[in-house]
């Protein structure tokens, strides 16, 4: 008997997600974000929709996440302040681009990453996208913070300050 | 087909004085012998083909300044999706030049996948580029580039060059240092 294929759900409440997304959009706008570069997923979709409706920030959709680091690096070199928004799976995919552009060039930016599978950690069927995520961030020396409800503005500002202090991207993980 | 040297020398005749030129892999060292402009950026590692999207970012950030990128065909093949990404958010000031010689020259001229089978200009058209051209001699470049460069971008130009013996390029300083210097120059001249 072949397996049945069912929908994967983040388990997040859409109404709560929209509210949080609105707070993130406001916080990133207040930090001077000019461009949002990346690939949407189920957790970040509202961010993309809200930024799309915001004429002060340009959304740059990419086909694969490796392009996001390169485009964001070019934007920063050109005097803008981009944010990369991707899923942890996209982080894995984009490794050499991240190394060869944003890290090697010393680009300070926030990378907002969806921690897909966070809720499955420690369970027998843990999503490998989650179990590999932090070990790989640590192996790459990639600084990260966790986003917390109602503290979005403070955490994102801390991340951007740290990015400028280190001259490299700093991740903010969304659970 | 033409030699890379005459191709790049011909391009240098048309380079806008306020323009950015991003080079990678096989074009980086030869261009550095031709040009000493402060707005040349040497993306020598190119992170497995990410020079075109990097240049796209600069073009979006600096919409009033021409931005050229010299990509190899091997690099372009590694990131074909970037053709689509550029057309989704099209910078009118971007010119994407692909130098096609059908090999990975800097690693010893191994044939790229699809060598002599794929059509780079068809790929660009299929991705959504409206202004697509192919040139294979310095004479045709001199004749056609004035009208090609008059078009609104993004412009895609495939340049057919002969295989050479270009070694893998290396910067004389860390990429981070080059990036800081380039950014300072770019932003200074943007004011």
Coordinates of C-alpha atoms in Angstrom, one line a residue:
Chain A
X1 CA 0.0 0.0 0.0
X2 CA 1.6 3.3 -1.0
X3 CA 1.6 6.2 1.5
X4 CA -1.2 8.7 1.6
X5 CA 0.0 12.3 1.0
X6 CA -1.5 14.8 3.4
X7 CA -1.1 18.6 3.8
X8 CA 1.8 19.8 6.0
X9 CA 0.7 22.5 8.4
X10 CA 2.8 24.8 10.5
X11 CA -0.1 24.7 13.1
X12 CA 0.0 28.5 13.3
X13 CA -3.2 30.4 13.7
X14 CA -3.6 32.6 10.6
X15 CA -5.1 35.5 12.5
X16 CA -2.3 35.6 15.0
X17 CA 0.2 35.2 12.1
X18 CA -1.2 38.2 10.4
X19 CA -0.9 40.3 13.5
X20 CA 2.6 39.2 14.1
X21 CA 3.4 39.9 10.4
X22 CA 2.1 43.4 10.7
X23 CA 4.3 44.0 13.7
X24 CA 7.3 42.7 11.8
X25 CA 6.6 44.8 8.8
X26 CA 6.3 47.9 10.9
X27 CA 9.5 47.1 12.8
X28 CA 11.5 46.5 9.6
X29 CA 10.1 49.6 8.0
X30 CA 11.1 51.6 11.1
X31 CA 14.6 50.2 10.7
X32 CA 14.9 51.7 7.2
X33 CA 14.3 48.5 5.1
X34 CA 14.2 49.3 1.4
X35 CA 13.9 45.9 -0.2
X36 CA 12.7 42.5 0.8
X37 CA 14.4 39.7 -1.1
X38 CA 13.5 36.0 -0.9
X39 CA 11.0 33.2 -1.4
X40 CA 7.7 33.1 0.6
X41 CA 6.5 30.1 2.6
X42 CA 3.5 29.4 4.7
X43 CA 4.8 31.3 7.6
X44 CA 6.2 34.3 5.8
X45 CA 3.4 34.6 3.1
X46 CA 1.7 37.4 5.0
X47 CA 4.9 39.4 5.3
X48 CA 5.3 39.3 1.6
X49 CA 1.6 40.3 1.0
X50 CA 2.0 43.2 3.4
X51 CA 5.3 44.4 1.9
X52 CA 3.8 44.1 -1.5
X53 CA 1.1 46.5 -0.4
X54 CA 3.7 48.9 1.1
X55 CA 5.0 51.3 -1.5
X56 CA 8.0 52.3 0.6
X57 CA 9.6 48.8 0.4
X58 CA 10.2 46.9 -2.9
X59 CA 9.7 43.2 -2.9
X60 CA 12.2 41.3 -5.1
X61 CA 11.0 37.7 -5.5
X62 CA 13.7 35.2 -6.5
X63 CA 13.5 31.7 -8.0
X64 CA 16.0 30.1 -5.6
X65 CA 17.3 31.4 -2.3
X66 CA 20.9 31.6 -3.4
X67 CA 19.9 34.6 -5.5
X68 CA 18.6 36.4 -2.4
X69 CA 22.0 36.7 -0.9
X70 CA 23.6 38.0 -4.1
X71 CA 20.8 40.5 -4.9
X72 CA 20.7 41.7 -1.3
X73 CA 24.5 42.1 -1.3
X74 CA 24.3 44.2 -4.5
X75 CA 21.5 46.3 -3.0
X76 CA 23.6 47.0 0.1
X77 CA 26.7 47.8 -2.0
X78 CA 24.5 50.2 -3.9
X79 CA 23.5 52.0 -0.7
X80 CA 20.2 50.3 0.2
X81 CA 19.1 48.3 3.3
X82 CA 17.7 44.9 2.2
X83 CA 16.2 42.1 4.3
X84 CA 16.4 38.5 3.2
X85 CA 13.3 36.4 4.0
X86 CA 13.6 32.7 3.5
X87 CA 12.8 29.3 5.0
X88 CA 15.5 27.2 6.7
X89 CA 15.4 24.8 3.7
X90 CA 16.3 27.8 1.5
X91 CA 19.2 28.6 3.8
X92 CA 20.6 25.1 3.2
X93 CA 20.1 25.5 -0.5
X94 CA 21.8 28.8 -0.6
X95 CA 25.0 28.1 1.3
X96 CA 27.7 28.9 -1.2
X97 CA 26.0 32.0 -2.4
X98 CA 25.8 33.2 1.2
X99 CA 29.5 32.4 1.7
X100 CA 30.6 34.0 -1.5
X101 CA 28.5 37.1 -1.4
X102 CA 27.1 38.4 1.9
X103 CA 29.7 36.8 4.2
X104 CA 32.8 37.4 2.0
X105 CA 31.7 40.9 1.1
X106 CA 30.8 41.8 4.7
X107 CA 27.2 42.7 4.2
X108 CA 25.3 43.8 7.3
X109 CA 21.7 42.7 7.0
X110 CA 18.8 40.9 8.7
X111 CA 17.9 37.5 7.4
X112 CA 14.5 36.5 8.6
X113 CA 14.2 32.7 8.4
X114 CA 11.3 30.4 9.1
X115 CA 12.3 27.6 11.4
X116 CA 10.3 24.9 9.6
X117 CA 9.7 21.9 11.8
X118 CA 10.6 23.6 15.1
X119 CA 7.7 21.9 16.8
X120 CA 8.9 18.5 15.8
X121 CA 12.3 18.8 17.4
X122 CA 13.0 16.0 19.9
X123 CA 10.3 13.8 18.4
X124 CA 11.0 10.5 16.6
X125 CA 9.8 11.9 13.3
X126 CA 11.5 15.3 13.7
X127 CA 11.7 17.3 10.5
X128 CA 15.3 17.2 9.4
X129 CA 14.9 20.8 8.2
X130 CA 14.7 21.7 11.9
X131 CA 17.2 19.2 13.4
X132 CA 19.9 20.3 11.0
X133 CA 19.2 24.0 11.2
X134 CA 20.9 25.3 14.3
X135 CA 23.9 23.0 14.0
X136 CA 24.5 24.3 10.5
X137 CA 24.0 28.0 11.6
X138 CA 26.5 27.4 14.4
X139 CA 29.0 25.6 12.1
X140 CA 28.9 28.5 9.7
X141 CA 29.4 31.0 12.6
X142 CA 26.1 32.6 11.6
X143 CA 24.7 34.7 14.6
X144 CA 21.0 34.3 15.2
X145 CA 18.2 35.4 17.5
X146 CA 14.7 34.0 18.1
X147 CA 11.8 36.2 17.3
X148 CA 9.4 36.5 20.2
X149 CA 5.8 37.6 20.2
X150 CA 5.3 41.3 20.9
X151 CA 9.1 41.9 21.1
X152 CA 9.6 42.0 17.3
X153 CA 10.8 45.6 17.1
X154 CA 13.4 45.2 19.9
X155 CA 14.7 41.9 18.5
X156 CA 15.0 43.1 14.9
X157 CA 16.8 46.2 16.0
X158 CA 19.2 44.1 18.1
X159 CA 19.8 41.9 15.1
X160 CA 20.5 44.9 12.8
X161 CA 22.8 46.5 15.3
X162 CA 24.7 43.3 15.6
X163 CA 24.9 42.9 11.8
X164 CA 26.5 46.3 11.6
X165 CA 28.9 45.6 14.5
X166 CA 30.1 42.4 12.8
X167 CA 29.7 43.5 9.2
X168 CA 27.8 40.3 8.3
X169 CA 24.3 39.0 8.1
X170 CA 22.5 38.1 11.3
X171 CA 19.5 35.7 11.3
X172 CA 16.2 36.1 13.1
X173 CA 14.5 32.8 13.4
X174 CA 10.7 32.6 13.2
X175 CA 9.0 29.7 15.0
Chain B
X1 CA 34.0 34.1 -33.2
X2 CA 36.5 36.6 -31.6
X3 CA 39.2 36.5 -29.1
X4 CA 38.3 37.5 -25.5
X5 CA 40.8 40.3 -25.5
X6 CA 39.4 42.0 -28.6
X7 CA 35.9 41.5 -27.3
X8 CA 36.7 43.2 -24.0
X9 CA 38.7 45.9 -25.6
X10 CA 35.7 46.7 -27.9
X11 CA 33.4 46.7 -24.9
X12 CA 35.7 49.2 -23.2
X13 CA 35.1 51.6 -26.0
X14 CA 31.4 51.7 -25.1
X15 CA 31.6 51.7 -21.3
X16 CA 29.6 54.5 -19.9
X17 CA 31.8 56.8 -17.8
X18 CA 29.5 56.7 -14.8
X19 CA 28.7 53.0 -15.2
X20 CA 29.4 50.0 -13.0
X21 CA 31.1 46.9 -14.5
X22 CA 30.9 43.7 -12.6
X23 CA 33.2 41.0 -13.9
X24 CA 33.6 37.3 -12.9
X25 CA 35.8 34.3 -13.6
X26 CA 37.3 34.4 -17.1
X27 CA 36.7 38.1 -17.8
X28 CA 38.0 39.4 -14.4
X29 CA 41.8 39.4 -15.0
X30 CA 41.7 40.4 -18.7
X31 CA 39.3 43.3 -17.8
X32 CA 41.6 44.5 -15.0
X33 CA 44.4 44.8 -17.6
X34 CA 42.2 46.9 -19.8
X35 CA 40.4 49.1 -17.3
X36 CA 41.4 50.8 -14.1
X37 CA 38.0 52.5 -13.5
X38 CA 37.0 52.8 -9.8
X39 CA 33.6 51.4 -10.5
X40 CA 34.8 48.0 -11.7
X41 CA 33.8 45.3 -9.3
X42 CA 35.7 42.0 -9.5
X43 CA 33.4 39.2 -8.4
X44 CA 36.1 36.7 -9.0
X45 CA 34.7 33.8 -7.1
X46 CA 31.2 34.6 -8.2
X47 CA 29.8 32.1 -5.7
X48 CA 29.1 29.5 -8.3
X49 CA 27.5 31.9 -10.8
X50 CA 26.0 34.6 -8.8
X51 CA 27.5 37.7 -10.5
X52 CA 24.4 38.5 -12.6
X53 CA 22.1 38.6 -9.6
X54 CA 24.6 40.6 -7.6
X55 CA 24.8 43.1 -10.4
X56 CA 21.0 43.1 -10.5
X57 CA 21.0 44.3 -6.9
X58 CA 23.4 47.1 -7.7
X59 CA 21.2 48.1 -10.7
X60 CA 18.0 48.2 -8.5
X61 CA 19.9 50.3 -5.9
X62 CA 21.3 52.7 -8.4
X63 CA 18.6 53.1 -11.0
X64 CA 20.2 56.1 -12.7
X65 CA 23.5 54.5 -13.4
X66 CA 24.2 51.9 -16.1
X67 CA 25.3 48.6 -14.6
X68 CA 27.0 46.0 -16.8
X69 CA 27.9 42.4 -15.8
X70 CA 30.2 40.2 -17.8
X71 CA 29.2 36.6 -17.1
X72 CA 30.7 33.4 -18.5
X73 CA 28.4 30.8 -20.1
X74 CA 29.3 28.3 -17.4
X75 CA 28.4 30.8 -14.7
X76 CA 25.1 31.6 -16.5
X77 CA 24.2 27.9 -16.7
X78 CA 24.8 27.5 -13.0
X79 CA 22.1 30.1 -12.3
X80 CA 19.7 30.1 -15.3
X81 CA 16.9 31.0 -12.9
X82 CA 18.4 34.5 -12.6
X83 CA 17.3 35.2 -16.1
X84 CA 13.7 34.8 -14.9
X85 CA 14.4 36.7 -11.7
X86 CA 15.8 39.7 -13.6
X87 CA 12.7 39.8 -15.8
X88 CA 10.4 39.6 -12.8
X89 CA 11.9 42.8 -11.3
X90 CA 13.5 44.3 -14.5
X91 CA 16.2 47.0 -13.9
X92 CA 16.1 49.2 -17.0
X93 CA 19.8 50.1 -16.4
X94 CA 21.1 46.5 -16.5
X95 CA 23.1 45.0 -19.4
X96 CA 23.9 41.3 -19.0
X97 CA 26.7 40.3 -21.3
X98 CA 27.4 36.6 -21.5
X99 CA 30.8 35.6 -22.9
X100 CA 30.2 32.2 -24.5
X101 CA 33.0 29.8 -25.4
X102 CA 31.3 26.5 -24.4
X103 CA 33.8 25.6 -21.8
X104 CA 34.7 26.0 -18.1
X105 CA 37.9 27.7 -19.2
X106 CA 39.5 28.5 -15.8
X107 CA 39.4 24.9 -14.8
X108 CA 40.9 23.6 -18.0
X109 CA 38.4 24.0 -20.7
X110 CA 36.1 21.1 -19.9
X111 CA 32.9 21.4 -22.1
X112 CA 30.0 23.0 -20.2
X113 CA 26.9 20.8 -20.2
X114 CA 25.0 21.2 -23.5
X115 CA 28.0 22.7 -25.2
X116 CA 27.1 23.4 -28.9
X117 CA 23.5 22.3 -28.2
X118 CA 21.9 25.0 -26.0
X119 CA 21.0 28.4 -27.3
X120 CA 21.8 31.2 -24.8
X121 CA 19.7 33.8 -26.6
X122 CA 16.7 31.5 -26.7
X123 CA 17.1 30.9 -23.0
X124 CA 17.1 34.6 -22.4
X125 CA 14.1 35.2 -24.6
X126 CA 12.2 32.3 -22.9
X127 CA 12.9 33.9 -19.6
X128 CA 11.3 37.1 -20.7
X129 CA 14.1 39.4 -21.9
X130 CA 12.8 41.6 -24.7
X131 CA 16.1 42.9 -25.9
X132 CA 18.3 40.0 -26.8
X133 CA 21.3 40.0 -29.1
X134 CA 24.2 37.9 -30.2
X135 CA 27.4 39.2 -31.6
X136 CA 30.5 37.2 -32.8
X137 CA 33.0 39.8 -34.0
X138 CA 34.6 43.1 -32.9
X139 CA 33.3 44.6 -36.2
X140 CA 29.7 43.6 -35.5
X141 CA 30.0 44.9 -32.0
X142 CA 31.3 48.3 -33.2
X143 CA 28.4 48.5 -35.7
X144 CA 25.6 47.3 -33.5
X145 CA 26.4 48.3 -30.0
X146 CA 25.4 52.0 -30.4
X147 CA 21.8 51.0 -31.2
X148 CA 21.7 48.1 -28.8
X149 CA 22.9 50.2 -25.9
X150 CA 20.2 52.8 -26.7
X151 CA 17.5 50.3 -25.8
X152 CA 15.8 50.2 -22.5
X153 CA 17.1 47.4 -20.3
X154 CA 17.4 44.8 -19.1
X155 CA 19.4 44.0 -22.2
X156 CA 20.9 40.6 -22.9
X157 CA 23.9 40.3 -25.2
X158 CA 25.6 37.0 -25.9
X159 CA 29.1 37.3 -27.2
X160 CA 30.7 34.4 -28.9
X161 CA 34.4 34.1 -28.1
X162 CA 37.1 31.6 -28.7
X163 CA 38.4 29.3 -26.0
X164 CA 41.5 30.6 -24.4
X165 CA 43.9 29.7 -21.6
X166 CA 42.7 32.0 -18.8
X167 CA 43.6 30.7 -15.4
X168 CA 41.3 31.0 -12.3
X169 CA 41.3 34.6 -11.1
X170 CA 42.3 35.8 -7.7
X171 CA 42.1 39.3 -6.1
X172 CA 45.2 41.0 -4.7
X173 CA 43.2 41.8 -1.5
X174 CA 40.3 40.3 0.5
X175 CA 36.9 40.6 -1.2
X176 CA 35.6 42.4 1.8
X177 CA 38.2 45.1 1.4
X178 CA 37.5 45.4 -2.3
X179 CA 33.7 45.6 -1.5
X180 CA 34.2 48.4 1.0
X181 CA 36.4 50.4 -1.4
X182 CA 34.0 49.9 -4.3
X183 CA 30.9 50.8 -2.2
X184 CA 32.6 54.0 -1.0
X185 CA 33.4 55.0 -4.5
X186 CA 29.9 54.2 -5.8
X187 CA 28.1 56.1 -3.0
X188 CA 30.5 59.0 -3.3
X189 CA 29.8 59.4 -7.0
X190 CA 26.1 59.0 -6.4
X191 CA 25.8 62.2 -4.4

